[in-house]
Short mmCIF file of C-alpha atoms in Angstrom, two decimals:
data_model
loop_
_atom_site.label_atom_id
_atom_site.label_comp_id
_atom_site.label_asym_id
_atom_site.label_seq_id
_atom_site.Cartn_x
_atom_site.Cartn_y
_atom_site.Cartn_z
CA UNK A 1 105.64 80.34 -97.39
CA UNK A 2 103.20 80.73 -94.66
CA UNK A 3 99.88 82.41 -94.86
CA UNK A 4 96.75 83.14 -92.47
CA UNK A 5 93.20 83.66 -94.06
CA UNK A 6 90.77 85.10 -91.92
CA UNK A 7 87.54 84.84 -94.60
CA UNK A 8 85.34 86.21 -92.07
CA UNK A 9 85.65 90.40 -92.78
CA UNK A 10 83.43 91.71 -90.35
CA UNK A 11 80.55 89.93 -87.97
CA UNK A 12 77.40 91.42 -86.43
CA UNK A 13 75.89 89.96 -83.31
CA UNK A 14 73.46 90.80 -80.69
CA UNK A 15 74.74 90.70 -76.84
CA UNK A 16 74.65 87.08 -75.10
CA UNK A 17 75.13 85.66 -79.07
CA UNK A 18 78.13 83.11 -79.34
CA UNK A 19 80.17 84.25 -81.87
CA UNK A 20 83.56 82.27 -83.44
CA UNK A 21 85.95 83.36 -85.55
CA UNK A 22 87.76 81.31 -88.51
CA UNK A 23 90.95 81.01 -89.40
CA UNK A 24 92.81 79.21 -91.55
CA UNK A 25 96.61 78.93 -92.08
CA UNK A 26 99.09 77.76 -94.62
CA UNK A 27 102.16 76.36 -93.89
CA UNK A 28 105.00 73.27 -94.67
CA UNK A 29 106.55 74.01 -91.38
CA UNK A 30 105.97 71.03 -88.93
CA UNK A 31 107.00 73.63 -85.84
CA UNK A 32 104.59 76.01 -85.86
CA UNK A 33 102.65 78.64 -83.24
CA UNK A 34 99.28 79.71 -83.57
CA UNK A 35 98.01 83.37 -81.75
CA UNK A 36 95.38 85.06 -81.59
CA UNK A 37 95.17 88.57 -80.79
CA UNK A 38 92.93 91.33 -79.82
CA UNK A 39 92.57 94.71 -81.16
CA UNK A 40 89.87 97.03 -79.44
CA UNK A 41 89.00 100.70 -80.55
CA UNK A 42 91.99 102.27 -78.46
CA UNK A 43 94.15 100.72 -81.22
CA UNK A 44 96.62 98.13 -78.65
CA UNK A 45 97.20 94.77 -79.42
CA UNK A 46 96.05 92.18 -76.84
CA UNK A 47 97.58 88.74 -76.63
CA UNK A 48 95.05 86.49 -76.34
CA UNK A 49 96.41 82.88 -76.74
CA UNK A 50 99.05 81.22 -77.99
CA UNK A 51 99.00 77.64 -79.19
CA UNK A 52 102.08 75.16 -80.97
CA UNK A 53 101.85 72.86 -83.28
CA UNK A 54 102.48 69.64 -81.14
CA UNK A 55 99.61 70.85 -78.88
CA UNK A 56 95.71 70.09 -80.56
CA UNK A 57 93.88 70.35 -76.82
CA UNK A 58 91.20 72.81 -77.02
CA UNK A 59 91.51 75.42 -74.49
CA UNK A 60 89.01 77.47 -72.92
CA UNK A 61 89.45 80.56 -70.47
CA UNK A 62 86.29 82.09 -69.25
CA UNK A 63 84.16 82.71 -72.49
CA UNK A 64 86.51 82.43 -74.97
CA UNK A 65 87.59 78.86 -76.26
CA UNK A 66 89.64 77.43 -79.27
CA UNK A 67 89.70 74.94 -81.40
CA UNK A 68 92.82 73.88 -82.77
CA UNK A 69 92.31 71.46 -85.62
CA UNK A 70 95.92 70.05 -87.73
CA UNK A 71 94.02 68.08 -89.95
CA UNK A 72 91.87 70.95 -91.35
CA UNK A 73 94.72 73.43 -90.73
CA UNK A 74 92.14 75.55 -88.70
CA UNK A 75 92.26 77.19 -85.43
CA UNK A 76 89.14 79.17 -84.52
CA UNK A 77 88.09 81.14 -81.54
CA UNK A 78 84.65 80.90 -80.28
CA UNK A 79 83.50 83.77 -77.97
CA UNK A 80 80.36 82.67 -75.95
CA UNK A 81 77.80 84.83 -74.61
CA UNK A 82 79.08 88.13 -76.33
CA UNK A 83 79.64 91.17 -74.46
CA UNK A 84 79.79 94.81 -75.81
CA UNK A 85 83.14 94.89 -74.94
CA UNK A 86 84.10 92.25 -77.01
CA UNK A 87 83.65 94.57 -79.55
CA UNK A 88 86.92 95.01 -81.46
CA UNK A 89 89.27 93.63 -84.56
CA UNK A 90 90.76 90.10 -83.85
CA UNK A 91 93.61 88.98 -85.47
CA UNK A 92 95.03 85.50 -86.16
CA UNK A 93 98.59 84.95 -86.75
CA UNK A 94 101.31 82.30 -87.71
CA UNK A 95 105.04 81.90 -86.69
CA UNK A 96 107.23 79.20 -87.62
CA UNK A 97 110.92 78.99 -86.92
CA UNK A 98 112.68 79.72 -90.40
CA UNK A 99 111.10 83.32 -89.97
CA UNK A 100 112.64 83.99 -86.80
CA UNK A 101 109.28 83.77 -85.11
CA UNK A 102 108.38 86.87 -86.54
CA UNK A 103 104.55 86.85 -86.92
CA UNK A 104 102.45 86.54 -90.13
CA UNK A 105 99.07 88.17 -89.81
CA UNK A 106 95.68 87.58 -91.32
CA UNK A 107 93.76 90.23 -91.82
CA UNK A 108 91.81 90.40 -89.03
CA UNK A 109 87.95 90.18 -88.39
CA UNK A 110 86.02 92.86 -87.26
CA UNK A 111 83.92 92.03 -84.58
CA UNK A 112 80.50 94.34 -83.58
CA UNK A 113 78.54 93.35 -80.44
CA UNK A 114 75.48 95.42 -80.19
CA UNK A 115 73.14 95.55 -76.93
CA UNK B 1 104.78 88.24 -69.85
CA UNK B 2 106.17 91.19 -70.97
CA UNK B 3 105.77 95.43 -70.60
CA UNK B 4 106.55 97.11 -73.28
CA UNK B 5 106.63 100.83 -73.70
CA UNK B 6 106.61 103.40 -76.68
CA UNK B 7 107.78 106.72 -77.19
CA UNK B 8 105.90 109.27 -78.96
CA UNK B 9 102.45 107.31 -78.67
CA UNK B 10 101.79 110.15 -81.59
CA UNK B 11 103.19 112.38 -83.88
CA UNK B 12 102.50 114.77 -86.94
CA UNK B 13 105.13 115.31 -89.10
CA UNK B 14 105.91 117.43 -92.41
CA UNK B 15 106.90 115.71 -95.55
CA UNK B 16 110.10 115.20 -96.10
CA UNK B 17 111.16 114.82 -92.56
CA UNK B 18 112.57 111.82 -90.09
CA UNK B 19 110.65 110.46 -86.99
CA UNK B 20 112.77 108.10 -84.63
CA UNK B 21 110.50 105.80 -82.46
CA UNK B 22 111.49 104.30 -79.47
CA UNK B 23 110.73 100.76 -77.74
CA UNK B 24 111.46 99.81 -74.19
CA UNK B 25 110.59 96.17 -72.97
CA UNK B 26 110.75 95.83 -69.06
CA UNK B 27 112.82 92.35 -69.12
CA UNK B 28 115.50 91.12 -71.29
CA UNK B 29 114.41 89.54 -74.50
CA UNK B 30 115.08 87.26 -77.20
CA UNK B 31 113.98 88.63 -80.29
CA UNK B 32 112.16 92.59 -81.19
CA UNK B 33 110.56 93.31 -83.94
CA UNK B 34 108.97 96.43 -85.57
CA UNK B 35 105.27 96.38 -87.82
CA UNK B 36 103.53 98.64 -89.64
CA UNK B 37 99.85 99.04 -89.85
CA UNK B 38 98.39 101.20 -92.09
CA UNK B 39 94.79 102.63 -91.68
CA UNK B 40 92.25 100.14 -91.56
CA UNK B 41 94.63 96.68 -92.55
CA UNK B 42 96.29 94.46 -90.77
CA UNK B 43 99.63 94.13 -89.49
CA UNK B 44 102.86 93.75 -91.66
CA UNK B 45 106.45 92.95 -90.67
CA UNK B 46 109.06 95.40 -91.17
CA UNK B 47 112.06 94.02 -89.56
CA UNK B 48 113.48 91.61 -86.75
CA UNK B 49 115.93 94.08 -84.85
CA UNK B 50 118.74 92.06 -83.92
CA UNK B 51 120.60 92.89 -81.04
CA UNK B 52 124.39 94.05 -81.64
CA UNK B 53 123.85 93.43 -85.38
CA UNK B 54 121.93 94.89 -88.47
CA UNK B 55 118.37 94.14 -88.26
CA UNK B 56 116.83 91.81 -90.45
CA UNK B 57 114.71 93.58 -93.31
CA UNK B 58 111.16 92.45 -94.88
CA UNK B 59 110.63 92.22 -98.93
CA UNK B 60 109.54 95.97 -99.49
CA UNK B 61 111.56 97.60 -96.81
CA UNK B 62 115.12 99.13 -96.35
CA UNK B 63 117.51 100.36 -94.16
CA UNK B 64 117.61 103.31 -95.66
CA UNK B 65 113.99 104.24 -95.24
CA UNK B 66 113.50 102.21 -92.13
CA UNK B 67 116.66 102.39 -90.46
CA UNK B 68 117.00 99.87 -86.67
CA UNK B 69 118.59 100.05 -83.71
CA UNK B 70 119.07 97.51 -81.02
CA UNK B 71 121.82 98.57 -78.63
CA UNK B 72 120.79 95.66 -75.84
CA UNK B 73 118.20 93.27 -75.32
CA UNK B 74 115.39 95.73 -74.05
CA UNK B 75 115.43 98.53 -76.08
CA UNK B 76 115.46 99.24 -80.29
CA UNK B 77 114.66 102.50 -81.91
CA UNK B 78 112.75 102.76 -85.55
CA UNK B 79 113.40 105.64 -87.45
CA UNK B 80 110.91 106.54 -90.50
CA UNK B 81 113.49 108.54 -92.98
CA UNK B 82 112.12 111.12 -95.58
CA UNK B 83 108.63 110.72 -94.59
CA UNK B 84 105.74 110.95 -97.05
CA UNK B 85 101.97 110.74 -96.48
CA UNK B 86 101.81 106.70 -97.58
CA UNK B 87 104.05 106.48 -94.33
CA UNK B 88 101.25 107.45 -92.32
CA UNK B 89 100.43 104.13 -90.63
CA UNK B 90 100.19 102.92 -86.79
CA UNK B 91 104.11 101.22 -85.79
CA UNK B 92 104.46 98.84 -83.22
CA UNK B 93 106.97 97.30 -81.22
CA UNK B 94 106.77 93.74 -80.59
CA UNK B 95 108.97 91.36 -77.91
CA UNK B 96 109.73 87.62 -78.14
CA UNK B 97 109.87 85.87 -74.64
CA UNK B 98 111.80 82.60 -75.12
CA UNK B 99 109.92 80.69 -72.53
CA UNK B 100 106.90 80.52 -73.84
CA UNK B 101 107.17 81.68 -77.45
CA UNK B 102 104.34 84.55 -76.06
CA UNK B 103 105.03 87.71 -78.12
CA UNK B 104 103.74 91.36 -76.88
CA UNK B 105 103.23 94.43 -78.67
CA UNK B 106 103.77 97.92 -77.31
CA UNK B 107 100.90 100.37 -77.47
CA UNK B 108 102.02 101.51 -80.77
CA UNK B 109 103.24 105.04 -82.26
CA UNK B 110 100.63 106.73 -84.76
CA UNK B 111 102.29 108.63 -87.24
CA UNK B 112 100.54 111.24 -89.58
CA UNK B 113 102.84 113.39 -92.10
CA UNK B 114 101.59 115.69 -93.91
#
């Protein structure tokens, strides 16, 4: 069985704070893909990344970065230099093949920026 | 990447009643798949809509209640059967793209029955 576990509920942070999400995932699968996802006030979902399992580089795209980390079955997303608009409910989700790649959702942190 | 599309982006509906949802990617895709959100949670699967065959149904859902279409590769309908207020919940539409394993959700349909 896979699972996600997003610990964090909801964070608080001032503008120009770096922020990063956990999350943690479960899984015996050894072909696995890691997202993360946006989800602002107007409700849509926003891919953010995708990552597999053969692939542990970081990444990092503008402010945003993750790290992807097999040995602690962890891959967190660090926002740096918050914005307002970052404001919004971020997601972190599994897929492995056996489940037809259907995704497996944590449940999600809630993210406040205030100025 | 992929555009997908929803139609009605809302509705309020009596008890009792059936909503059918529809999903439109722009591009042919692998797999679609419908979730259900419900106020303030997080996102659970409902079914893999298989194209040509009967979808593929989560623990805790049925065809009866939930039944799927997928008549080709861009399009799948959801239909929420004998609604009640528990089914009052955000549903989206979600698209596999084989080449990168990227998956995209529509903009959602939010449902309120009364």
């Amino acid at each position: 069985a896979q699972k996600v576990t997003q610990a964090q509920t909801e964070i608080s942070v001032v503008e120009k704070e770096d922020v990063t999400l956990d999350c943690v995932y479960e899984t015996r699968d050894t072909t696995y893909y890691l997202f993360w996802y946006k989800q602002p006030p107007s409700g849509e979902l926003v891919f953010l990344i995708r990552r597999n399992s053969f692939d542990e580089q970081n990444e990092i795209s503008g402010r945003y970065s993750w790290n992807f980390q097999k040995s602690t079955s962890s891959f967190n997303f660090t926002i740096t230099a918050s914005q307002v608009v970052d404001s919004a409910v971020y997601f972190c989700a599994l897929s492995v093949t056996d489940s037809g790649y259907a995704l497996n959702f944590g449940k999600g942190t809630s993210l406040l920026v205030t100025p | 990447s992929a555009v997908i599309s929803q139609k009605p982006s809302r509705d309020i509906c009596q008890r009792g009643t059936s909503l059918t949802i529809q999903c439109q990617v722009d591009s042919q895709v692998t797999m679609m798949f419908w979730y259900r959100q419900q106020p303030g949670q997080s996102l659970t699967l409902i079914a893999t809509a298989n194209q040509g065959s009967e979808a593929t149904y989560e623990s805790g859902f049925v065809i009866d209640k939930f039944p799927i279409s997928r008549p080709n590769l861009t399009f799948s309908t959801l239909t929420v059967s004998n609604m009640s207020p528990e089914d009052s919940s955000i549903y989206l539409c979600s698209a596999r793209t084989s080449a990168y394993n990227e998956q995209f959700f529509g903009p959602g349909t939010r449902l309120t029955v009364l």
